[in-house]
Amino acid sequence: EVMKEISGLKILEAGITEKLGISKVVVVPGDSDQSPWVKKELGRACVTTMRDRFHQDNIIAVAGGTTVSSVAEMMTPDAKNRNLLFVPARGGLGEKVQNQANTICATMAEKASGNYRLLHIPDSLSHESYQSMKEEPSIKEVISLIKDSSMVIHGIGDAKTMAERRKTAPENMNKIESSHAVAEAFGYYFNSAGEVVHKVQTVGMQLADLEKIECVIAVAGGASKARAIQAYLKKAPHTILITDEGAAKELIRE
Ligand code: F6P
């Protein structure tokens, strides 16, 4: 029975790798929309994938959200004692404290017995304040660490769910809806072709920077995210995807 289940997941992994044209997919059993424990499994699988790709020195940029938070919960100290420095991928995106990249970054570093640096910058700033904040030496230093990161761990969300969760202002809400956004990742909203239709103003990792990062891991599960995962990955082929059976089955069907 267990063997049958494992080979079923391997078939799903192979099918999705081909369908999305990406290099690696890991599928864990269950559907995180239905069962909360599945997020822990996503977290565990992500930690394993991270460890396989660590070098002696690592800068790991982490995004926010409940899924990346469960990656942090599953993190343990590195058996090979490699250097792990954690940074938030981007500044605040309007999430609750426990879902913010800063919080998750600090937790992950503590669980890994690693080090961390945080971005102390408010979520919503006027354009002028934002421009001057970016020039602050302490912020600049963390931004340059972020741009030098060797690994990025991020979530993917459904566009509407994320826009609502962030209490997006009405004019941006209209823009997100009228441009048919279906996916969201680290502050960018994408349509079904994977094109950027809206972007939240914040410091740190920008979409174009991702291409230069050696190892990019997206962790997102649940059948309700299938459409978002598919859209986002159209323009991000060098991403490793950690997902669950719920999203995987829906992805294969679509
Ligand atoms: O807001 C941060 C973020 O990483 C988003 O970019 C992403 O869409 C979302 O969180 C995922 O959150 P969750 O894992 O809770 O679905």
Tab-separated table of N, CA and C in Angstrom, residues 38-129:
chain	number	residue	atom	x	y	z
A	38	VAL	N	-0.574	18.689	6.281
A	38	VAL	CA	0.123	18.604	4.990
A	38	VAL	C	1.145	19.741	4.843
A	39	LYS	N	0.836	20.894	5.451
A	39	LYS	CA	1.793	22.007	5.384
A	39	LYS	C	3.110	21.660	6.070
A	40	LYS	N	2.993	20.850	7.143
A	40	LYS	CA	4.214	20.399	7.815
A	40	LYS	C	5.038	19.522	6.892
A	41	GLU	N	4.345	18.689	6.120
A	41	GLU	CA	5.050	17.818	5.170
A	41	GLU	C	5.711	18.642	4.077
A	42	LEU	N	5.021	19.702	3.628
A	42	LEU	CA	5.628	20.613	2.640
A	42	LEU	C	6.888	21.225	3.241
A	43	GLY	N	6.784	21.616	4.507
A	43	GLY	CA	7.922	22.210	5.207
A	43	GLY	C	9.087	21.236	5.293
A	44	ARG	N	8.773	20.006	5.656
A	44	ARG	CA	9.815	18.977	5.800
A	44	ARG	C	10.506	18.722	4.453
A	45	ALA	N	9.696	18.579	3.391
A	45	ALA	CA	10.255	18.305	2.056
A	45	ALA	C	11.121	19.471	1.591
A	46	CYS	N	10.707	20.686	1.928
A	46	CYS	CA	11.472	21.863	1.532
A	46	CYS	C	12.822	21.892	2.250
A	47	VAL	N	12.808	21.578	3.547
A	47	VAL	CA	14.068	21.560	4.321
A	47	VAL	C	15.040	20.534	3.725
A	48	THR	N	14.527	19.359	3.364
A	48	THR	CA	15.375	18.319	2.761
A	48	THR	C	15.994	18.816	1.452
A	49	THR	N	15.171	19.462	0.624
A	49	THR	CA	15.646	19.980	-0.660
A	49	THR	C	16.702	21.068	-0.447
A	50	MET	N	16.469	21.924	0.554
A	50	MET	CA	17.430	22.986	0.864
A	50	MET	C	18.788	22.390	1.240
A	51	ARG	N	18.738	21.410	2.160
A	51	ARG	CA	19.959	20.798	2.663
A	51	ARG	C	20.791	20.142	1.561
A	52	ASP	N	20.093	19.539	0.607
A	52	ASP	CA	20.781	18.904	-0.525
A	52	ASP	C	21.543	19.918	-1.365
A	53	ARG	N	21.143	21.176	-1.273
A	53	ARG	CA	21.736	22.191	-2.139
A	53	ARG	C	22.605	23.218	-1.420
A	54	PHE	N	22.768	23.060	-0.119
A	54	PHE	CA	23.625	24.003	0.602
A	54	PHE	C	25.081	23.872	0.168
A	55	HIS	N	25.811	25.002	0.197
A	55	HIS	CA	27.259	25.007	0.020
A	55	HIS	C	27.866	25.230	1.399
A	56	GLN	N	29.181	25.491	1.445
A	56	GLN	CA	29.790	25.793	2.738
A	56	GLN	C	29.258	27.127	3.279
A	57	ASP	N	29.143	28.129	2.401
A	57	ASP	CA	28.598	29.434	2.803
A	57	ASP	C	27.292	29.697	2.054
A	58	ASN	N	26.273	30.067	2.798
A	58	ASN	CA	24.962	30.265	2.175
A	58	ASN	C	24.299	31.540	2.671
A	59	ILE	N	23.662	32.253	1.743
A	59	ILE	CA	22.752	33.333	2.137
A	59	ILE	C	21.389	32.894	1.625
A	60	ILE	N	20.460	32.725	2.547
A	60	ILE	CA	19.149	32.196	2.189
A	60	ILE	C	18.099	33.275	2.401
A	61	ALA	N	17.449	33.695	1.305
A	61	ALA	CA	16.401	34.709	1.395
A	61	ALA	C	15.055	34.009	1.527
A	62	VAL	N	14.258	34.410	2.525
A	62	VAL	CA	12.967	33.759	2.730
A	62	VAL	C	11.821	34.761	2.625
A	63	ALA	N	10.740	34.325	1.963
A	63	ALA	CA	9.546	35.154	1.814
A	63	ALA	C	8.588	34.877	2.980
A	64	GLY	N	7.447	35.541	2.958
A	64	GLY	CA	6.472	35.377	4.028
A	64	GLY	C	5.414	34.326	3.702
A	65	GLY	N	4.356	34.293	4.536
A	65	GLY	CA	3.231	33.374	4.302
A	65	GLY	C	3.263	32.171	5.230
A	66	THR	N	2.126	31.495	5.324
A	66	THR	CA	1.995	30.371	6.270
A	66	THR	C	2.800	29.143	5.823
A	67	THR	N	2.990	28.986	4.509
A	67	THR	CA	3.705	27.798	4.036
A	67	THR	C	5.203	27.907	4.323
A	68	VAL	N	5.782	29.090	4.031
A	68	VAL	CA	7.212	29.276	4.331
A	68	VAL	C	7.415	29.252	5.854
A	69	SER	N	6.395	29.690	6.585
A	69	SER	CA	6.461	29.616	8.041
A	69	SER	C	6.574	28.160	8.506
A	70	SER	N	5.896	27.240	7.820
A	70	SER	CA	6.024	25.839	8.239
A	70	SER	C	7.365	25.241	7.815
A	71	VAL	N	7.997	25.841	6.816
A	71	VAL	CA	9.373	25.429	6.486
A	71	VAL	C	10.269	25.783	7.679
A	72	ALA	N	10.086	26.995	8.205
A	72	ALA	CA	10.879	27.444	9.357
A	72	ALA	C	10.681	26.514	10.552
A	73	GLU	N	9.433	26.108	10.786
A	73	GLU	CA	9.122	25.231	11.921
A	73	GLU	C	9.831	23.884	11.815
A	74	MET	N	10.037	23.407	10.590
A	74	MET	CA	10.645	22.091	10.388
A	74	MET	C	12.171	22.140	10.303
A	75	MET	N	12.733	23.348	10.317
A	75	MET	CA	14.183	23.510	10.167
A	75	MET	C	14.921	22.977	11.396
A	76	THR	N	16.092	22.373	11.194
A	76	THR	CA	16.952	21.896	12.286
A	76	THR	C	18.391	22.314	11.996
A	77	PRO	N	19.280	22.284	12.985
A	77	PRO	CA	20.671	22.663	12.720
A	77	PRO	C	21.301	21.768	11.653
A	78	ASP	N	22.200	22.330	10.889
A	78	ASP	CA	22.838	21.582	9.811
A	78	ASP	C	23.867	20.610	10.374
A	79	ALA	N	23.709	19.328	10.016
A	79	ALA	CA	24.620	18.290	10.521
A	79	ALA	C	26.046	18.519	10.047
A	80	LYS	N	26.202	19.185	8.916
A	80	LYS	CA	27.553	19.423	8.381
A	80	LYS	C	28.119	20.771	8.828
A	81	ASN	N	27.383	21.446	9.720
A	81	ASN	CA	27.899	22.702	10.267
A	81	ASN	C	28.231	23.789	9.248
A	82	ARG	N	27.483	23.848	8.160
A	82	ARG	CA	27.757	24.849	7.131
A	82	ARG	C	27.232	26.211	7.586
A	83	ASN	N	27.759	27.280	6.984
A	83	ASN	CA	27.361	28.630	7.379
A	83	ASN	C	26.045	29.028	6.727
A	84	LEU	N	25.079	29.345	7.566
A	84	LEU	CA	23.757	29.704	7.071
A	84	LEU	C	23.383	31.098	7.554
A	85	LEU	N	23.253	32.013	6.604
A	85	LEU	CA	22.795	33.365	6.938
A	85	LEU	C	21.431	33.572	6.287
A	86	PHE	N	20.422	33.875	7.108
A	86	PHE	CA	19.065	34.057	6.592
A	86	PHE	C	18.713	35.545	6.510
A	87	VAL	N	18.058	35.925	5.422
A	87	VAL	CA	17.581	37.305	5.238
A	87	VAL	C	16.143	37.257	4.708
A	88	PRO	N	15.336	38.282	4.992
A	88	PRO	CA	13.997	38.311	4.385
A	88	PRO	C	14.157	38.633	2.900
A	89	ALA	N	13.336	38.017	2.045
A	89	ALA	CA	13.461	38.268	0.601
A	89	ALA	C	13.117	39.721	0.267
A	90	ARG	N	12.058	40.225	0.899
A	90	ARG	CA	11.618	41.596	0.631
A	90	ARG	C	11.096	42.211	1.926
A	91	GLY	N	10.887	43.519	1.888
A	91	GLY	CA	10.314	44.213	3.034
A	91	GLY	C	8.851	43.817	3.206
A	92	GLY	N	8.169	44.455	4.140
A	92	GLY	CA	6.790	44.111	4.477
A	92	GLY	C	5.837	44.161	3.290
A	93	LEU	N	4.867	43.239	3.283
A	93	LEU	CA	3.889	43.180	2.192
A	93	LEU	C	2.470	43.223	2.734
A	94	GLY	N	2.325	43.754	3.934
A	94	GLY	CA	0.984	43.880	4.501
A	94	GLY	C	0.453	42.627	5.173
A	95	GLU	N	1.357	41.748	5.579
A	95	GLU	CA	0.930	40.519	6.252
A	95	GLU	C	0.914	40.712	7.771
A	96	LYS	N	0.200	39.819	8.466
A	96	LYS	CA	0.233	39.797	9.925
A	96	LYS	C	1.650	39.428	10.368
A	97	VAL	N	2.009	39.824	11.588
A	97	VAL	CA	3.379	39.597	12.071
A	97	VAL	C	3.872	38.161	11.849
A	98	GLN	N	3.041	37.173	12.206
A	98	GLN	CA	3.525	35.780	12.102
A	98	GLN	C	3.739	35.323	10.664
A	99	ASN	N	3.146	36.049	9.707
A	99	ASN	CA	3.324	35.692	8.290
A	99	ASN	C	4.344	36.562	7.572
A	100	GLN	N	4.992	37.458	8.319
A	100	GLN	CA	5.953	38.349	7.671
A	100	GLN	C	7.314	37.676	7.467
A	101	ALA	N	7.966	38.057	6.383
A	101	ALA	CA	9.274	37.486	6.053
A	101	ALA	C	10.291	37.679	7.190
A	102	ASN	N	10.305	38.861	7.809
A	102	ASN	CA	11.226	39.118	8.921
A	102	ASN	C	11.062	38.092	10.043
A	103	THR	N	9.820	37.860	10.443
A	103	THR	CA	9.521	36.937	11.545
A	103	THR	C	9.974	35.521	11.191
A	104	ILE	N	9.625	35.108	9.984
A	104	ILE	CA	9.928	33.749	9.533
A	104	ILE	C	11.441	33.560	9.397
A	105	CYS	N	12.098	34.594	8.903
A	105	CYS	CA	13.550	34.576	8.744
A	105	CYS	C	14.238	34.364	10.099
A	106	ALA	N	13.793	35.086	11.116
A	106	ALA	CA	14.395	34.963	12.450
A	106	ALA	C	14.145	33.574	13.030
A	107	THR	N	12.920	33.055	12.865
A	107	THR	CA	12.591	31.714	13.376
A	107	THR	C	13.437	30.658	12.675
A	108	MET	N	13.521	30.775	11.355
A	108	MET	CA	14.264	29.770	10.590
A	108	MET	C	15.734	29.755	11.006
A	109	ALA	N	16.293	30.940	11.187
A	109	ALA	CA	17.694	31.040	11.586
A	109	ALA	C	17.906	30.433	12.965
A	110	GLU	N	16.985	30.697	13.887
A	110	GLU	CA	17.125	30.137	15.222
A	110	GLU	C	17.061	28.615	15.201
A	111	LYS	N	16.086	28.081	14.455
A	111	LYS	CA	15.937	26.611	14.368
A	111	LYS	C	17.141	25.973	13.684
A	112	ALA	N	17.789	26.726	12.781
A	112	ALA	CA	18.935	26.193	12.044
A	112	ALA	C	20.249	26.449	12.783
A	113	SER	N	20.166	27.133	13.936
A	113	SER	CA	21.363	27.641	14.628
A	113	SER	C	22.232	28.467	13.681
A	114	GLY	N	21.582	29.236	12.832
A	114	GLY	CA	22.301	30.084	11.883
A	114	GLY	C	22.216	31.543	12.306
A	115	ASN	N	22.578	32.436	11.413
A	115	ASN	CA	22.508	33.874	11.676
A	115	ASN	C	21.439	34.510	10.819
A	116	TYR	N	21.031	35.719	11.201
A	116	TYR	CA	20.050	36.410	10.372
A	116	TYR	C	20.236	37.915	10.413
A	117	ARG	N	19.753	38.565	9.373
A	117	ARG	CA	19.695	40.016	9.302
A	117	ARG	C	18.280	40.371	8.883
A	118	LEU	N	17.727	41.443	9.451
A	118	LEU	CA	16.349	41.801	9.131
A	118	LEU	C	16.268	43.139	8.398
A	119	LEU	N	15.139	43.366	7.768
A	119	LEU	CA	14.868	44.634	7.084
A	119	LEU	C	13.876	45.417	7.927
A	120	HIS	N	14.344	46.513	8.525
A	120	HIS	CA	13.431	47.305	9.344
A	120	HIS	C	12.915	48.462	8.522
A	121	ILE	N	11.817	48.232	7.873
A	121	ILE	CA	11.237	49.245	6.987
A	121	ILE	C	9.710	49.062	6.982
A	122	PRO	N	8.966	50.157	7.170
A	122	PRO	CA	7.499	50.017	7.228
A	122	PRO	C	6.898	49.522	5.912
A	123	ASP	N	5.717	48.935	6.010
A	123	ASP	CA	5.036	48.370	4.846
A	123	ASP	C	4.631	49.397	3.806
A	124	SER	N	3.928	50.423	4.266
A	124	SER	CA	3.474	51.376	3.264
A	124	SER	C	4.126	52.721	3.505
A	125	LEU	N	4.872	53.153	2.520
A	125	LEU	CA	5.619	54.400	2.599
A	125	LEU	C	5.273	55.247	1.383
A	126	SER	N	5.376	56.557	1.532
A	126	SER	CA	5.208	57.424	0.369
A	126	SER	C	6.398	57.147	-0.542
A	127	HIS	N	6.274	57.516	-1.800
A	127	HIS	CA	7.343	57.250	-2.739
A	127	HIS	C	8.655	57.912	-2.301
A	128	GLU	N	8.549	59.129	-1.771
A	128	GLU	CA	9.742	59.875	-1.350
A	128	GLU	C	10.436	59.184	-0.180
A	129	SER	N	9.643	58.797	0.834
A	129	SER	CA	10.250	58.145	2.003
A	129	SER	C	10.882	56.826	1.586
